[in-house]
Structure formats: C-alpha cells, structure tokens
C-alpha cells in the first residue's frame, strides 16, 4: 500500500481493461492525511493522469469526527499557535509520526518543538526555532542531555517551499520513547507529551494536520481545540477523481447465528466520521455522499475458509454452484466508495464512452440535497442518486440502436411508459423486451408498419433491454430505463 504500488495496480487494471476493449472503474478505499490538500502532490498528479483513462472513485476518509486539523490565519492578534501531539493509542509512551503545516503561499511558517509536562501543565523543554533562515532543527537524545531527561529518540523540524505548488511546508517528525508516567493516572499515560508552536507574519494562512495513523493533534491549554474542517484525505483532492463520503443507511442488520446486530446510528443522516473540507483553492469535497454505515457486502471466500470462526457473525450465506457464498457487514467510506464505483460501472455498461468529467457532471447535477441538517459540511455536494444520474446521462430518452447507418433500418425511441419502434423500411420485425434478470417480459411481431408502439407502463421501474430483429438486418439491442 505504498504510493508506487497503488499507482502500479491502477495501471494494471487500466491495461487489462484496454486489452479487453472495455472501460474501467477503479475503487480506492485508502486515505492519507498529511499533504497539501490541494491535489498537487505527485500521487494526486499521477492519479489525475490515470483518471483520464479510467473512472477512479476514492474515499473521502473517516476522520470527520476526529478533530485532527487546524486552519489558522495569523494576525497581530494571533501571532502564533500551540498544540500538542498524542499517539494513536493515546498513551504517549511511544511517539512516531508526522505533523505538517502548509502555508497558503510561499510565505514561511516558523516552528519550535516543546516537551509538555502533562502533570504540571507547562513546557519543560524547548528547541531552537526552525525558520526560513534556519530550515532544519534536529533533536536527539544522544546529543541533547536536556531532551534526554524526558525522552529518548529523535525529533526533526524542517521547512521549505515545495516545488510542487510553491507553498511553504513545515514538518515535524518524531520517533521517541518515554518511561515516565503521569501523576494523574499512573501506568495509563505518559507524563511528557510532544508539542509545538508555529508562527507566521500577519496574513499568512496555515493548514495543520497530523498523520492520523500514528499520531493525532490535541489542544495546548489556553488554545482552541483542533477541528475536522480539513478531514478529507489528501489523496482524494486531485483532479479527475470522484471523492466519496458516507451517510448512515441502517440501524440494524441480520447475522447468520440469528442474534443480529444493532448500530448506534440514525439512518438517513450523514455519518459524523465522513471526511470533508474546503480546499485552499475553494473546491468543496466530497463530490457525493453514499451509503456506508453499515453496508452488507460480498465477503472473500478464501478469507472465510481461513477464518471459519467468523461465520456466525456474518450477515448471510447462500449455496450456489456447489459452494457456500457469504456476505458480511462493514462501515466507512471504504464501503460507500465501492458502492459508487459499482454504480458507475453500470453507467459505463450503458454508455462505455463516459469520462470522469461526464460522471462528475452527472453526479453534481443529480445529487439530492433533501436531508437533515443541510448546513453540515460533511454533505459535500449532496447525496448520491445513481438511478437519477443514469437517467441524466441517457438524457431521459435512452440510447438509440447501434448498427447500420441505413436510413431504412429500424430504431427504438423510448418515451415515458412507451417505446416507439420506427420502421421506415417496412420490415417484418420481432421486438423483445427482457428484464435485467434475463426474463423476457414482452414479445411483439409486426409486419410492414413504419411506426408502432409498445406500452411498457405496466412494467416495474428498472432497466430493460429492447431487441429488434429481422431477416434484412443484424439484431440490435437498446437499454432503456422504465
């Protein structure tokens, strides 16, 4: 799951699809929270190029309720800002990770490292200031006795103007250990925390994020708490990708053992963990919000074979083709994103020439905004409506029959509840309508009529395939939506 491996896998998918003469949709249920959050990282740029060849759906991330970011505008009233860093296990004995600070332009953000005493509520160590004039400060317990009193390991502060976007970035990297316990809860938390101070000239803006995997931001007493305003995954901020958030879609689900599961969620509300953000260039993410809390999904057969103990807690099973197939439950934007990817694949089945720009336009035009608390930024551009989007892409008229350019060839023109069969050549025709499950729902034969109609108003809503066949032309099929 390193950058090169992820991108190489995307290329493999695109190459395979091209070898089969088919379009491709790629799902990326991955997240990364360090970075400029403007789509200019090398990963985002490469992914943007791949997005010209496949529709790539990528998770917005699940940090929307973890309050792990700061967006700071320095001024005379706010010349600096302080924060602490906690480990992902909240114990702080072992600290490993990265916190980065991105200015909105080339103007620098200075940084100083502190050790904060969580028992006496004060700083007990401070480093030299990393600045444009002193762009690297390295602290090590092997060379700094004052630091070694509290921690072992290394801390590195660095800053530079990024060649990718012309923005200044300050980075705080840490790999430390302490054995000293806090007096408030012996054996539970470390007494000494990693902390930092950043400062900038009036008018400088700074976006601050810890890595969210190994470490998280917490407030320094007297300074505001972090928030989630930039909780969208950095790798979801590039061009030519579809960024997907999640809403809650169920409060309970069945299990094979009959016990069932209940979730502390209110269905049809946005999930508080869904990542979101307004980027420095003004873009709003996610592009759409889809069901992701919780979803019932197909489960890997080899995984179940290796872990038969999990079977009672799976959602359901079904026997087909001589073996058992299982479905399981999971939640997160890692579930809502493949849901969107699967729906987009059905659009490409109907319209193989769709580009990511077509997909984003359809999503944006058809997202619903009829949900509770529309001011919550986690909604992004609205909730996903795949059927409405497909109708938008088809222009609400269906796709005319491919095949002969002969003006006398028959054509199918769907309308609301009716299918017009245009037969200018006066051929003897057989018209068949087949449902998505392959069952024929209507067959009609006509002779020498230039125009006739099929009433499909009695059919359930869904997708159907209308096939026109005759002796004087190749059969042609058209997908329609009822």
mmCIF file of C-alpha atoms in Angstrom, residues 298-307 323-326:
data_model
loop_
_atom_site.group_PDB
_atom_site.id
_atom_site.type_symbol
_atom_site.label_atom_id
_atom_site.label_comp_id
_atom_site.label_asym_id
_atom_site.label_seq_id
_atom_site.Cartn_x
_atom_site.Cartn_y
_atom_site.Cartn_z
ATOM 1 C CA UNK A 298 -19.917 -9.925 -0.514
ATOM 2 C CA UNK A 299 -17.124 -11.473 1.539
ATOM 3 C CA UNK A 300 -13.963 -13.121 0.224
ATOM 4 C CA UNK A 301 -14.396 -16.891 0.098
ATOM 5 C CA UNK A 302 -10.726 -17.689 0.807
ATOM 6 C CA UNK A 303 -10.845 -15.319 3.792
ATOM 7 C CA UNK A 304 -13.835 -17.175 5.246
ATOM 8 C CA UNK A 305 -12.159 -20.532 4.543
ATOM 9 C CA UNK A 306 -9.145 -19.362 6.558
ATOM 10 C CA UNK A 307 -11.282 -17.920 9.378
ATOM 11 C CA UNK A 323 -20.120 -23.949 -2.651
ATOM 12 C CA UNK A 324 -21.082 -21.530 0.114
ATOM 13 C CA UNK A 325 -21.035 -17.788 -0.517
ATOM 14 C CA UNK A 326 -21.000 -15.264 2.341
#
